[in-house]
Amino acid sequence: MNKTVLICDDDKKISDLIEFRLKRQGCLTHCVYKGADAIDYVKHFHPELVMLDIRLPDINGVEVLKEIKKTNKDSTVLMISAHADVKLAVECMKHGAYDFLEKPFENTELDTKVKNLFERFELQEEVTELRKELGEKYKSKALIGSSRPMKKVFEQLEMAARSNVNVLIEGESGTGKELVARAIHFNGSQKQGGFIAVNCGAIPENLLESELFGHEKGSFTGAVTRKIGKFEQAQGGTIFLDEIGDLSNPLQVKLLRVLQEREIERVGGGQPIPISVRFVAATHRDLKKQVRDGKFREDLYFRLNVFPIRLPALRDRREDIPELLRYFILKHNKEQIKIDGQALERLIEYHWPGNIRELENFVERIILLKGDRDVLTEEDINFLDDLNNELHAIEPDGDGVKSFDDANKIISDNEKSILENALKKANGNVSMASKYLNISRDTFYRKMKKYEIDR
Ligand SMILES: Nc1ncnc2c1ncn2[C@@H]1O[C@H](COP(=O)(O)OP(=O)(O)OP(=O)(O)O)[C@@H](O)[C@H]1O
Ligand SMILES: [Mg+2]
């Protein structure tokens, strides 16, 4: 990636020279000649490096440095100082300057300083990435379930991880498709590379191509810099193509070519780039049916579906429910909450249309609503049934709510019952009820009025 550098030195000969050297290193540069302009530029453009002269015509460099650090404390500043000002330059380092360069300097001295500095940046980025991955890896371990269907999933997961074949994960919304994709990646041989997720359903079609393939500078209006796409970012790792069933036909064709040729071309760039990535795709749709309906290419389907993993709905593995409840309660609350027998039975019988995600949301909500009681009873979970009935009433084919109005109605009915519940728990005391829900009293009153809730 091109680094952005601001150069501020009133001696035009020097700033021209620095600019020339930095451009040769591939940096994007901008020059200003006054301290005030430097402060202003940094505030708006956040360059990765500022090269700042100590003696400037308006404000002196030390003050400029302090100002920059005030608005942008992470910016890296390299002071440029005349021999007589070396003491001042050292002073600057106390105020957060990274290093200084003494005038006059050799070209190679400048080059090396800047090169080392950027290398350090990259190392740091790598470390941050690595830490993040470690965190994610830990997260990928927490796949809960010991039911038969889940045992089968674990077996498939291990087999998939050991090989390098394309995997297609199917399952209803909230069944853990992304979690399984991560687990495959982090247990596989390509875990040193990144795990790059792309939600094909969430990105507007016209942006998705350059998101996936990247583009060359100037390849279309708005392509002001070169962009590395997700396929290239996943080099040596895994690309997770989520909601693959939403991919448009033209992109299906392009993806098929990538799977066949194992190479990509950036938008507007001629050179094919070989890629070595593992493909994991997921969808909550019935992809086979989409093939039958002519909405999804059959050849692409076969390419992706080399190793299918079908995630069971939660209602098909009810024996995992108690364990999942305990797991999520501990995740969101410091201590375990007891659920009495009848309530637990109801939770096990419940339909869970939103699967694990719904169960986790449910747990978060009961933690909010329970107040300081430590046993939950059937009464505390009544709102589940209301929601369930609503969903069934308007979702006959299980293919999503029909309209925004329907969705809004569910949300507002749900909100109303949450408010009522909280009010009940608080014996009609609005202050207390609003505390349960972590919203202000004013908001609570406003919502009571909106839903015509009586104390
Ligand atoms: N077996 C499991 N054990 C623990 N947590 C799980 C399990 N399965 C899913 N989850 C959690 O449930 C939530 C939903 O999972 P995930 O996002 O992977 O589902 P999904 O199938 O991709 O859903 P969607 O189709 O809506 O994108 C996440 O917070 C995930 O961590
Ligand atoms: Mg998902």
mmCIF file of N, CA and C in Angstrom, residues 6-8 30-47 50 52 56 58-61 63-72 75 77:
data_model
loop_
_atom_site.group_PDB
_atom_site.id
_atom_site.type_symbol
_atom_site.label_atom_id
_atom_site.label_comp_id
_atom_site.label_asym_id
_atom_site.label_seq_id
_atom_site.Cartn_x
_atom_site.Cartn_y
_atom_site.Cartn_z
ATOM 1 N N LEU A 6 3.097 13.867 4.756
ATOM 2 C CA LEU A 6 3.049 15.327 4.667
ATOM 3 C C LEU A 6 4.454 15.868 4.916
ATOM 4 N N ILE A 7 4.903 16.757 4.021
ATOM 5 C CA ILE A 7 6.218 17.369 4.192
ATOM 6 C C ILE A 7 6.028 18.849 4.484
ATOM 7 N N CYS A 8 6.583 19.303 5.597
ATOM 8 C CA CYS A 8 6.435 20.725 5.935
ATOM 9 C C CYS A 8 7.810 21.324 6.185
ATOM 10 N N HIS A 30 2.514 15.239 0.087
ATOM 11 C CA HIS A 30 1.892 16.555 -0.013
ATOM 12 C C HIS A 30 2.819 17.524 0.706
ATOM 13 N N CYS A 31 3.053 18.714 0.097
ATOM 14 C CA CYS A 31 3.959 19.673 0.740
ATOM 15 C C CYS A 31 3.213 20.909 1.218
ATOM 16 N N VAL A 32 3.549 21.370 2.406
ATOM 17 C CA VAL A 32 3.089 22.688 2.861
ATOM 18 C C VAL A 32 4.299 23.427 3.395
ATOM 19 N N TYR A 33 4.180 24.753 3.510
ATOM 20 C CA TYR A 33 5.365 25.538 3.859
ATOM 21 C C TYR A 33 5.190 26.334 5.144
ATOM 22 N N LYS A 34 4.028 26.164 5.766
ATOM 23 C CA LYS A 34 3.800 26.890 7.022
ATOM 24 C C LYS A 34 3.272 25.943 8.086
ATOM 25 N N GLY A 35 3.581 26.243 9.326
ATOM 26 C CA GLY A 35 3.145 25.394 10.442
ATOM 27 C C GLY A 35 1.633 25.269 10.522
ATOM 28 N N ALA A 36 0.953 26.415 10.339
ATOM 29 C CA ALA A 36 -0.505 26.399 10.467
ATOM 30 C C ALA A 36 -1.122 25.475 9.424
ATOM 31 N N ASP A 37 -0.537 25.474 8.217
ATOM 32 C CA ASP A 37 -1.077 24.618 7.159
ATOM 33 C C ASP A 37 -0.869 23.137 7.489
ATOM 34 N N ALA A 38 0.261 22.863 8.122
ATOM 35 C CA ALA A 38 0.532 21.466 8.495
ATOM 36 C C ALA A 38 -0.517 20.983 9.496
ATOM 37 N N ILE A 39 -0.784 21.827 10.500
ATOM 38 C CA ILE A 39 -1.768 21.453 11.524
ATOM 39 C C ILE A 39 -3.122 21.175 10.881
ATOM 40 N N ASP A 40 -3.481 22.066 9.986
ATOM 41 C CA ASP A 40 -4.763 21.955 9.315
ATOM 42 C C ASP A 40 -4.847 20.685 8.461
ATOM 43 N N TYR A 41 -3.774 20.423 7.738
ATOM 44 C CA TYR A 41 -3.772 19.247 6.842
ATOM 45 C C TYR A 41 -3.893 17.950 7.642
ATOM 46 N N VAL A 42 -3.133 17.857 8.714
ATOM 47 C CA VAL A 42 -3.140 16.621 9.515
ATOM 48 C C VAL A 42 -4.526 16.373 10.091
ATOM 49 N N LYS A 43 -5.141 17.474 10.533
ATOM 50 C CA LYS A 43 -6.471 17.350 11.137
ATOM 51 C C LYS A 43 -7.444 16.706 10.158
ATOM 52 N N HIS A 44 -7.331 17.076 8.889
ATOM 53 C CA HIS A 44 -8.300 16.583 7.917
ATOM 54 C C HIS A 44 -7.889 15.313 7.190
ATOM 55 N N PHE A 45 -6.605 15.102 7.008
ATOM 56 C CA PHE A 45 -6.212 13.992 6.130
ATOM 57 C C PHE A 45 -5.452 12.852 6.805
ATOM 58 N N HIS A 46 -5.102 13.010 8.065
ATOM 59 C CA HIS A 46 -4.418 11.934 8.798
ATOM 60 C C HIS A 46 -3.327 11.225 8.003
ATOM 61 N N PRO A 47 -2.292 11.929 7.551
ATOM 62 C CA PRO A 47 -1.221 11.224 6.825
ATOM 63 C C PRO A 47 -0.508 10.245 7.766
ATOM 64 N N VAL A 50 4.454 12.538 9.119
ATOM 65 C CA VAL A 50 4.636 13.979 8.923
ATOM 66 C C VAL A 50 6.123 14.267 9.051
ATOM 67 N N LEU A 52 8.561 17.238 9.554
ATOM 68 C CA LEU A 52 8.297 18.586 10.045
ATOM 69 C C LEU A 52 9.585 19.326 10.377
ATOM 70 N N LEU A 56 10.108 27.319 11.193
ATOM 71 C CA LEU A 56 9.102 27.629 10.162
ATOM 72 C C LEU A 56 8.771 29.116 10.257
ATOM 73 N N ASP A 58 5.968 30.835 10.421
ATOM 74 C CA ASP A 58 4.902 31.304 11.325
ATOM 75 C C ASP A 58 5.018 30.734 12.746
ATOM 76 N N ILE A 59 4.663 29.462 12.912
ATOM 77 C CA ILE A 59 4.723 28.872 14.252
ATOM 78 C C ILE A 59 5.948 27.969 14.291
ATOM 79 N N ASN A 60 6.661 27.882 15.415
ATOM 80 C CA ASN A 60 7.829 27.012 15.375
ATOM 81 C C ASN A 60 7.419 25.537 15.466
ATOM 82 N N GLY A 61 8.302 24.698 14.922
ATOM 83 C CA GLY A 61 7.989 23.280 14.749
ATOM 84 C C GLY A 61 7.592 22.555 16.030
ATOM 85 N N GLU A 63 5.914 23.725 18.530
ATOM 86 C CA GLU A 63 4.502 24.015 18.806
ATOM 87 C C GLU A 63 3.589 23.269 17.826
ATOM 88 N N VAL A 64 4.030 23.236 16.565
ATOM 89 C CA VAL A 64 3.236 22.519 15.556
ATOM 90 C C VAL A 64 3.109 21.060 15.962
ATOM 91 N N LEU A 65 4.230 20.487 16.389
ATOM 92 C CA LEU A 65 4.220 19.084 16.830
ATOM 93 C C LEU A 65 3.208 18.866 17.954
ATOM 94 N N LYS A 66 3.242 19.760 18.943
ATOM 95 C CA LYS A 66 2.318 19.603 20.080
ATOM 96 C C LYS A 66 0.873 19.666 19.615
ATOM 97 N N GLU A 67 0.629 20.598 18.709
ATOM 98 C CA GLU A 67 -0.740 20.764 18.184
ATOM 99 C C GLU A 67 -1.182 19.495 17.442
ATOM 100 N N ILE A 68 -0.294 18.975 16.605
ATOM 101 C CA ILE A 68 -0.610 17.761 15.843
ATOM 102 C C ILE A 68 -0.914 16.607 16.784
ATOM 103 N N LYS A 69 -0.096 16.474 17.808
ATOM 104 C CA LYS A 69 -0.291 15.367 18.757
ATOM 105 C C LYS A 69 -1.605 15.505 19.524
ATOM 106 N N LYS A 70 -2.033 16.779 19.665
ATOM 107 C CA LYS A 70 -3.288 17.006 20.379
ATOM 108 C C LYS A 70 -4.463 16.456 19.588
ATOM 109 N N THR A 71 -4.486 16.762 18.276
ATOM 110 C CA THR A 71 -5.638 16.331 17.485
ATOM 111 C C THR A 71 -5.483 14.908 16.971
ATOM 112 N N ASN A 72 -4.245 14.447 16.894
ATOM 113 C CA ASN A 72 -4.014 13.173 16.207
ATOM 114 C C ASN A 72 -2.882 12.440 16.893
ATOM 115 N N SER A 75 -0.314 10.026 15.237
ATOM 116 C CA SER A 75 0.436 10.306 14.006
ATOM 117 C C SER A 75 1.944 10.233 14.288
ATOM 118 N N VAL A 77 5.616 11.577 13.620
ATOM 119 C CA VAL A 77 6.249 12.820 13.166
ATOM 120 C C VAL A 77 7.768 12.662 13.197
#
